[in-house]
Coordinates of C-alpha atoms in Angstrom, one line a residue:
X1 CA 31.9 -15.2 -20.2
X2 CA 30.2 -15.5 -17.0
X3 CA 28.9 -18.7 -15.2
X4 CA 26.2 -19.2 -13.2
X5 CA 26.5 -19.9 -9.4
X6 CA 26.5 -23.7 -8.8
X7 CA 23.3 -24.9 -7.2
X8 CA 24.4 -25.4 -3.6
X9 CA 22.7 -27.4 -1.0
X10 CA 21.7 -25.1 0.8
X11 CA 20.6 -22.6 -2.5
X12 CA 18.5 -25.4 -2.8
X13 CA 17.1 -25.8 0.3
X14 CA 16.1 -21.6 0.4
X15 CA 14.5 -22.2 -2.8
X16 CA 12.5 -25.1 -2.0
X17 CA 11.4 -23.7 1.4
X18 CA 10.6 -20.3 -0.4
X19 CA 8.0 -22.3 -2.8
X20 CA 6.3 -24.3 -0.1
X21 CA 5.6 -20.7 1.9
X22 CA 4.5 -19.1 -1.2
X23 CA 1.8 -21.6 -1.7
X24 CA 1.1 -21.5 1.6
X25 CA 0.8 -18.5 1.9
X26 CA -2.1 -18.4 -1.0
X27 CA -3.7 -21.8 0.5
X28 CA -6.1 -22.2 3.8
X29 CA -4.4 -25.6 4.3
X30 CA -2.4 -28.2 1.8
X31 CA -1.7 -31.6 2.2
X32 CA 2.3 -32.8 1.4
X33 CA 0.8 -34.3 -1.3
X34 CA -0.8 -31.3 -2.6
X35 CA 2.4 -29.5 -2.0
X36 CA 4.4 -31.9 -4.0
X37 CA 2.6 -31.5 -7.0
X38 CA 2.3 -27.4 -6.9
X39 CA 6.3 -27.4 -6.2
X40 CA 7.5 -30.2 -8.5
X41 CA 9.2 -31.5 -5.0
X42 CA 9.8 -35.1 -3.6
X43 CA 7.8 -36.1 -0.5
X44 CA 11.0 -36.2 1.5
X45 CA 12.1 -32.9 0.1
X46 CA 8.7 -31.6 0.8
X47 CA 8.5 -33.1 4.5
X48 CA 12.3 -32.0 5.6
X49 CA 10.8 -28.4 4.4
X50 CA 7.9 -27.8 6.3
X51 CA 9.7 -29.4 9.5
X52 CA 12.4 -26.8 9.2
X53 CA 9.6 -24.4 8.6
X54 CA 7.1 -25.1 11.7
X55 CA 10.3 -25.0 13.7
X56 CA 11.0 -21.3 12.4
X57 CA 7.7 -20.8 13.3
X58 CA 6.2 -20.0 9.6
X59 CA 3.9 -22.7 9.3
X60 CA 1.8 -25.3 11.3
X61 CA 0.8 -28.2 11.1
X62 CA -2.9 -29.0 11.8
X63 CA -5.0 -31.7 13.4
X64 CA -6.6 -34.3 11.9
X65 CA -10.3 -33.7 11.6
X66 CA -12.4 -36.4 13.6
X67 CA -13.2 -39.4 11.2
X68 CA -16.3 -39.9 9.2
X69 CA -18.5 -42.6 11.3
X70 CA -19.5 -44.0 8.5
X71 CA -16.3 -44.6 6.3
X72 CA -13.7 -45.6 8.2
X73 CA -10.2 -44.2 7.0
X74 CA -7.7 -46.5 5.3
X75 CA -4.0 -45.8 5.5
X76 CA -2.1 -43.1 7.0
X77 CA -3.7 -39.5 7.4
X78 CA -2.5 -37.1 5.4
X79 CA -0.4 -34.5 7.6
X80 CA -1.9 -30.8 6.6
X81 CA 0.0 -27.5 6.6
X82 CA -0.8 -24.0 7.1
X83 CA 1.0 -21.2 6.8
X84 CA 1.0 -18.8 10.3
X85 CA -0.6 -15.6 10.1
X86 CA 0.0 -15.1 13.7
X87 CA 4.0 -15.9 13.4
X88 CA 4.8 -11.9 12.9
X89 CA 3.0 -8.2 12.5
X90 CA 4.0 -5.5 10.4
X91 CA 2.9 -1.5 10.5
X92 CA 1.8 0.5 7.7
X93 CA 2.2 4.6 8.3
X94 CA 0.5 7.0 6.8
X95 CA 2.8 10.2 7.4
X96 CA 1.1 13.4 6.0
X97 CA 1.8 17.1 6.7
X98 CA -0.6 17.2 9.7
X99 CA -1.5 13.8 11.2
X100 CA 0.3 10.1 11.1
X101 CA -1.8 7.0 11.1
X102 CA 0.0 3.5 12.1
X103 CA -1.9 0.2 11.1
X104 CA -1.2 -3.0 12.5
X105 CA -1.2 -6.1 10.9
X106 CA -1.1 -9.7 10.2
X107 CA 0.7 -11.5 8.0
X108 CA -2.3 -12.4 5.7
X109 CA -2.5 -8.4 6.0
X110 CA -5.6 -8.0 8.8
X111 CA -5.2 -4.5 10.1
X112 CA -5.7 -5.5 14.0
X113 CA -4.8 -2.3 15.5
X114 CA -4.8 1.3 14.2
X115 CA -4.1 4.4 15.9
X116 CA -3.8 8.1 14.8
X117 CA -2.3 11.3 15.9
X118 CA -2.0 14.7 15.1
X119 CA 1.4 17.0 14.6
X120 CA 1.4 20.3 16.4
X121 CA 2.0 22.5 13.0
X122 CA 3.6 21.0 9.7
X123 CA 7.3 22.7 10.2
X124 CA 7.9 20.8 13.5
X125 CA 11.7 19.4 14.6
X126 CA 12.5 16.4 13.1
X127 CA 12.7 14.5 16.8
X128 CA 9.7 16.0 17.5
X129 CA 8.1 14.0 14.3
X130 CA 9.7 11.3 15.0
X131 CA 8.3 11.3 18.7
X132 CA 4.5 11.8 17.1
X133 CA 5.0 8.9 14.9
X134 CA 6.8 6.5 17.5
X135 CA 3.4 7.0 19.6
X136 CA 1.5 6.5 16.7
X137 CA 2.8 2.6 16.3
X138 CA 3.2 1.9 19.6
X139 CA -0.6 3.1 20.5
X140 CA -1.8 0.9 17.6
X141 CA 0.4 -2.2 18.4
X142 CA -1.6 -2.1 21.9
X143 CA -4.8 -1.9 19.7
X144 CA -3.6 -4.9 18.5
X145 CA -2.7 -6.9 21.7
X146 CA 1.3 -7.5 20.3
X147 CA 4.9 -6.0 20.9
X148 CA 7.0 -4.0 19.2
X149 CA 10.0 -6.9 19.2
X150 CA 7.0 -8.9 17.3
X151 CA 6.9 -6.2 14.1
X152 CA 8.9 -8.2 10.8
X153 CA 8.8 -4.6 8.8
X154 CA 7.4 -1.5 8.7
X155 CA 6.2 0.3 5.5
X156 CA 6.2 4.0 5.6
X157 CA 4.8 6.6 3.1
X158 CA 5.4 10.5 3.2
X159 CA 4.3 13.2 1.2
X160 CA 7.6 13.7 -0.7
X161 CA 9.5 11.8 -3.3
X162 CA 11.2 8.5 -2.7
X163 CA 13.7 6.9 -5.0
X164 CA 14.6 3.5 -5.2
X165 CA 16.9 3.6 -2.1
X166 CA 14.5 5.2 0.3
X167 CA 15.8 8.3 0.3
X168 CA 13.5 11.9 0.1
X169 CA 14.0 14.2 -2.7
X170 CA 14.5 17.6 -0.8
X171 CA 14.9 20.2 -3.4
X172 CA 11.6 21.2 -1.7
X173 CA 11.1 22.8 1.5
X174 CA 7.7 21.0 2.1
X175 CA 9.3 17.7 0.9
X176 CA 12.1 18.6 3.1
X177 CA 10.0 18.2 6.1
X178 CA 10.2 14.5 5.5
X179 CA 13.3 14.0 5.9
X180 CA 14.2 13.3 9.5
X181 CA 15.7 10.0 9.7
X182 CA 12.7 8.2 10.2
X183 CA 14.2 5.0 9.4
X184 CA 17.5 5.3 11.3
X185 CA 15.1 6.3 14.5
X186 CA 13.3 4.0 14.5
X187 CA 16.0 1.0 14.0
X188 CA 17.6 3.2 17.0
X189 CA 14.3 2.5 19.1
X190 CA 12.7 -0.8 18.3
X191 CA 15.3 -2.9 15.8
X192 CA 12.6 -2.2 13.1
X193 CA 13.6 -2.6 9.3
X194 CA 11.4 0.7 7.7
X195 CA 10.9 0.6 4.0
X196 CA 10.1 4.4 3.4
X197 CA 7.7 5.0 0.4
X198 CA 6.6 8.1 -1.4
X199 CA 2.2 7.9 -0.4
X200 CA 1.7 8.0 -3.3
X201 CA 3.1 5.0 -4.7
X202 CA 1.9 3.2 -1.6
X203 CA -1.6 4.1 -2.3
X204 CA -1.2 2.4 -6.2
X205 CA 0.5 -0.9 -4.0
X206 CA -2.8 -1.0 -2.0
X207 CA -5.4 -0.3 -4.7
X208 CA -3.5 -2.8 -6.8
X209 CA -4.2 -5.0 -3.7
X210 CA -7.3 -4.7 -2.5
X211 CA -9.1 -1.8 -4.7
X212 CA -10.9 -1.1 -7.5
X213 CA -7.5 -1.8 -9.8
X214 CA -7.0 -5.4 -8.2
X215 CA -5.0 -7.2 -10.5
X216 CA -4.4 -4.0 -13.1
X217 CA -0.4 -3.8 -14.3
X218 CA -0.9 -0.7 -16.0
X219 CA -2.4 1.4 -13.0
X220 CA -1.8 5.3 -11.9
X221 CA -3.3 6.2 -8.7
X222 CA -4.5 9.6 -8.0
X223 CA -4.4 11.1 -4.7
X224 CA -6.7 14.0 -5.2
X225 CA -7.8 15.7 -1.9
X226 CA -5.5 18.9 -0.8
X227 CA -3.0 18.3 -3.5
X228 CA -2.9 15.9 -6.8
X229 CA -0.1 13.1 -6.4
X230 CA 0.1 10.1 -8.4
X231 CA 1.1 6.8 -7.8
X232 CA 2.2 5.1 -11.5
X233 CA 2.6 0.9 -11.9
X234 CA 3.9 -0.2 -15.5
X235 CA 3.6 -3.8 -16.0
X236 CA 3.1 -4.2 -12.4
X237 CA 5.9 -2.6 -11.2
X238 CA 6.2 0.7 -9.5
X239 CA 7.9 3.9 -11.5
X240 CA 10.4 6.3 -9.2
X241 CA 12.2 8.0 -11.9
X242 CA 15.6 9.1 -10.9
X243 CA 15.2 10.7 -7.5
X244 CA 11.7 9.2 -7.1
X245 CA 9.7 12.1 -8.5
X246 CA 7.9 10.1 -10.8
X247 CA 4.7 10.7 -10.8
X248 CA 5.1 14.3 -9.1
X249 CA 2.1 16.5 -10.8
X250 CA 3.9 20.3 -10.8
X251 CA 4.1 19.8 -14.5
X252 CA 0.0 20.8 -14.4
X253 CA 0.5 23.9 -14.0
X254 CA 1.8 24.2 -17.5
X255 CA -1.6 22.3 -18.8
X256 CA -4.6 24.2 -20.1
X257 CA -7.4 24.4 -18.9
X258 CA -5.7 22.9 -15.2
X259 CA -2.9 25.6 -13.8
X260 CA -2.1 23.8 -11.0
X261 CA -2.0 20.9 -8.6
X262 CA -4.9 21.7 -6.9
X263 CA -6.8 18.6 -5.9
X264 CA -10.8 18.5 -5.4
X265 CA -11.4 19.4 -1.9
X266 CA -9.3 22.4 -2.1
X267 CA -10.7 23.4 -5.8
X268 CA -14.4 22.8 -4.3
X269 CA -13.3 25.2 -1.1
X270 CA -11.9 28.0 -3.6
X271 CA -14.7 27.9 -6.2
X272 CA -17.7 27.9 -3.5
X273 CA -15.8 31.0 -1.8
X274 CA -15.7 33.0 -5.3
X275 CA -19.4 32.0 -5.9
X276 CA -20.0 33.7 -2.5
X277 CA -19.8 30.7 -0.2
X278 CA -22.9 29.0 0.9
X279 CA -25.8 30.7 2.5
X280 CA -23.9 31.1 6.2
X281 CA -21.1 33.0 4.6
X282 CA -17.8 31.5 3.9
X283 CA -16.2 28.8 2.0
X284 CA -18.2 25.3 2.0
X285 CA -16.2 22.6 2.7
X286 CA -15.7 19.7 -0.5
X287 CA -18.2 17.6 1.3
X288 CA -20.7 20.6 1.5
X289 CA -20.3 21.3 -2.0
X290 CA -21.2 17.6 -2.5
X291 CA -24.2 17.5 -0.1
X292 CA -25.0 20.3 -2.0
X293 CA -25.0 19.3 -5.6
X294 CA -26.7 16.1 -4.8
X295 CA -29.5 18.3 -3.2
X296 CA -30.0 20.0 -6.5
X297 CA -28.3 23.3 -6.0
X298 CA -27.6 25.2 -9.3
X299 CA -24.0 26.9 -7.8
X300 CA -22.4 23.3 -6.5
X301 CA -23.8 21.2 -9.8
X302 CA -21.6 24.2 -11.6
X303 CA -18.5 23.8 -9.0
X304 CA -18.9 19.8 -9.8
X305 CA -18.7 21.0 -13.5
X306 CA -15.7 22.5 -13.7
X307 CA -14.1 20.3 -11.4
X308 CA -14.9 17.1 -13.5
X309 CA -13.5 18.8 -16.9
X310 CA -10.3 19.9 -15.1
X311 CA -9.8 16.6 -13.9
X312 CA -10.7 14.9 -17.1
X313 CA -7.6 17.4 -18.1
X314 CA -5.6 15.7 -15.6
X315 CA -6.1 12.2 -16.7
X316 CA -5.7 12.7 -20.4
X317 CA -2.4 14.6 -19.4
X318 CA -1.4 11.0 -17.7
X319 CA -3.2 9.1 -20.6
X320 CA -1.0 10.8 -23.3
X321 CA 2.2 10.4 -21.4
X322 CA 1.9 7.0 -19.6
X323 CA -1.1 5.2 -21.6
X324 CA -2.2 3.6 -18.5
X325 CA -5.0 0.7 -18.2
X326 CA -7.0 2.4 -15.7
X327 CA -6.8 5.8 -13.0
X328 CA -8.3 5.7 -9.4
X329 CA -9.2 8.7 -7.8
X330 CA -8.2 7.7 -4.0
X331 CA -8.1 9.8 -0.7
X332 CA -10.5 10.8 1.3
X333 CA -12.4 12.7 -1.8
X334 CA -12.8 8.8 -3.2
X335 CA -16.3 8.3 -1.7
X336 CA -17.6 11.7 -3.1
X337 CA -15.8 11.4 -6.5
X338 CA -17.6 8.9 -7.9
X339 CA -20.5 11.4 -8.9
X340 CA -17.7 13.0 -11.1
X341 CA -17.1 9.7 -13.1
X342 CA -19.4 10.1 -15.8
X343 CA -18.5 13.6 -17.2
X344 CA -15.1 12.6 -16.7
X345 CA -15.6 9.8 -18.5
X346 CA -17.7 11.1 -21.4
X347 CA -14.9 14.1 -21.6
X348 CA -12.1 12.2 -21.7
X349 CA -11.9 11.2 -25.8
X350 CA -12.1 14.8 -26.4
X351 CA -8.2 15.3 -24.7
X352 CA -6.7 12.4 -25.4
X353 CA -6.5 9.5 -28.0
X354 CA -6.1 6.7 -25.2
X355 CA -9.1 7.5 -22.5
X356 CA -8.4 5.1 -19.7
X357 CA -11.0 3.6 -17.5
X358 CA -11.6 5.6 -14.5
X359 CA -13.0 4.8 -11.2
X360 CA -13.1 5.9 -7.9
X361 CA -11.3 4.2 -4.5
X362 CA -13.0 1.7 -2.0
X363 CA -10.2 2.4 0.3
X364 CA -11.3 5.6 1.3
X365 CA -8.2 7.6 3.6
X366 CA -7.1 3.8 4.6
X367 CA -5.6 3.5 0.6
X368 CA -2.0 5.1 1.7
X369 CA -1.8 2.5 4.8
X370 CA -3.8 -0.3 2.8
X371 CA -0.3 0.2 0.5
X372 CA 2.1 0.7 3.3
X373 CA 1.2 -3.0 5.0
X374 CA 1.4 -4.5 1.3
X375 CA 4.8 -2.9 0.8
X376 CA 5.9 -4.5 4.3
X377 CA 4.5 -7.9 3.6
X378 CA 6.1 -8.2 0.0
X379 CA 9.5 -7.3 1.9
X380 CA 8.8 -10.4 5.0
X381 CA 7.5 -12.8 2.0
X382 CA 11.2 -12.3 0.0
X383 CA 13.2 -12.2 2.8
X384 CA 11.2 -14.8 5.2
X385 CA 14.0 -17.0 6.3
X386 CA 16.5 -14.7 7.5
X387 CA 13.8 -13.1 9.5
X388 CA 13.8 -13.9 13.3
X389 CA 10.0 -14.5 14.9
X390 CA 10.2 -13.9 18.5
X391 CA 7.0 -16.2 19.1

């Protein structure tokens, strides 16, 4: 029968120091005493951590505030801690077919520098991706005022499946396009530890976060612009599936009444084109076809129509397979999707037995980066003290 590994000293000490930062980390500032009662610690143990933690550079220890005039202070002060925002940065990336976005941030998760730029065509060399994105970060770490030896992690997402190890799922060509050794590269270029993430998933981490499903355990995550990806979390904790296809929405074009993965801008595009486009000539673009509805026109309340009941389709699909709590439309569609919530919503117990709530992303096209910082913070927060902070 197996034993369990004996509590060493310095088990103990990781431990101990790993409680103090996590309260830290959720506190503005904490007194030892307040520390010793939300770790169970001594006041020695308590002390010795924080000392060996202000001299990694994780926390600080603040002044005293000036003393009441009036009440004059008895005893010694309490010393007060805070945990060091400033002691790191990590990037989030956004990498999509046809542009890359980098966000900066702090390690209460600011964004304090963000650049974006733009791939020549989608089937490019892989060191030529690799080049776009490298500018990418390093533009937005100059946004930011920092250095690239000052970035803890890096979270990544692609438009391609992920499994558990990082790598892509290339039985597609257009996945395939993902794989260039992004993570390799850029270890090559800057020392950087890159968590590569399917967007997808990364945009469920960020809603999760800091949208609309804050707090949700039971949470899919519907990227539903060009193309429909989801992002699926089960008890709080993302699903990959074998090679990380999980989530991967090719199955709808076996569904009825849906035939494809089509997301909404793309279905609003085609539809307006076979109703004749708008007045001009041509295809209106989503937003048009929005603009337009909400103006009253007859032709884009009808294209709204049909694209709410296919994607009420869509979600009772999810519904009857996963039985989430709640599904986010997110992208760049968010903003206009919430007109569609209503007749999704009053659709959705005719196609499935468990309707889910549904609402529509705050994060706009931030959610995939949003998700890509939290992915990078959750990997400096479990593996803070054999991280090296340059100051």
């Amino acid at each position: 029968m197996p034993h369990a590994a004996a509590a060493t000293p310095q088990l103990l000490r990781r431990v101990n120091a790993q409680a103090v930062l996590r309260h830290l980390r959720g506190a503005d500032v904490a007194t030892g005493t307040e520390l010793m009662a939300l770790t169970g610690l001594t006041r020695a143990s308590v002390i010795a951590v924080c000392e060996d933690l202000i001299g990694r550079g994780w926390i600080v220890e603040l002044e005293q505030p000036p003393a009441n005039a009036d009440k004059a202070r008895k005893g010694r002060p309490a010393r007060r801690f805070a945990y060091n925002p400033e002691a790191g940065v990590v990037l989030g990336l956004d990498i999509g077919a046809a542009t890359t976005t980098a966000a900066v941030a702090d390690l209460r998760g600011t964004v304090i520098g963000r650049s974006s730029e733009s791939f020549r065509a989608a089937d490019i060399p892989a060191q030529e991706r690799i080049a776009v994105v490298d500018l990418a970060c390093r533009q937005a770490l100059e946004a930011a005022g920092t250095d690239p030896g000052r970035v803890l992690a890096v979270g990544a997402g692609i438009a391609a499946p992920v499994d558990r190890e990082g790598n892509v799922l290339v039985t597609q060509r257009f996945w395939s396009l993902f794989d260039v050794g992004l993570r390799s590269a850029l270890k090559e270029l800057h020392g950087w530890t890159v968590l590569l993430e399917n967007d997808a998933n990364l945009a469920a981490l960020g809603e999760r976060w800091r949208g609309s499903g804050a707090g949700v355990d039971d949470l899919v995550v519907l990227l539903a612009g060009e193309r429909l990806g989801a992002g699926v979390m089960e008890s709080g904790r993302l699903l990959h599936g074998r090679g990380g296809a999980a989530g991967e929405m090719g199955y709808l074009d076996m569904v009825e009444g849906v035939g494809s993965s089509d997301g909404i801008a793309a279905l609003a595009r085609q539809w307006s084109a076979a109703n004749g486009g708008p007045s001009a000539g041509g295809a209106a673009s989503a937003p048009r076809v929005f603009e337009d509805a909400a103006h009253g026109d007859a032709a884009a309340l009808a294209i709204l129509g049909r694209i709410s009941e296919r994607m009420a389709r869509v979600i009772a699909s999810i519904a009857s397979l996963i039985n989430p709590e709640q599904v986010v439309i997110g992208g760049a569609v968010a903003e206009s999707a919430g007109v569609l919530l209503p007749e999704i919503a009053a659709l959705l117990p005719s196609f499935t037995a468990t309707p889910p709530r549904v609402t529509a992303s705050p994060l706009g096209d931030a959610i995939v980066t949003v998700g890509a910082v939290r992915h990078a913070l959750d990997y400096v927060e479990a593996n803070a003290l054999e991280l090296e902070l340059t100051g």
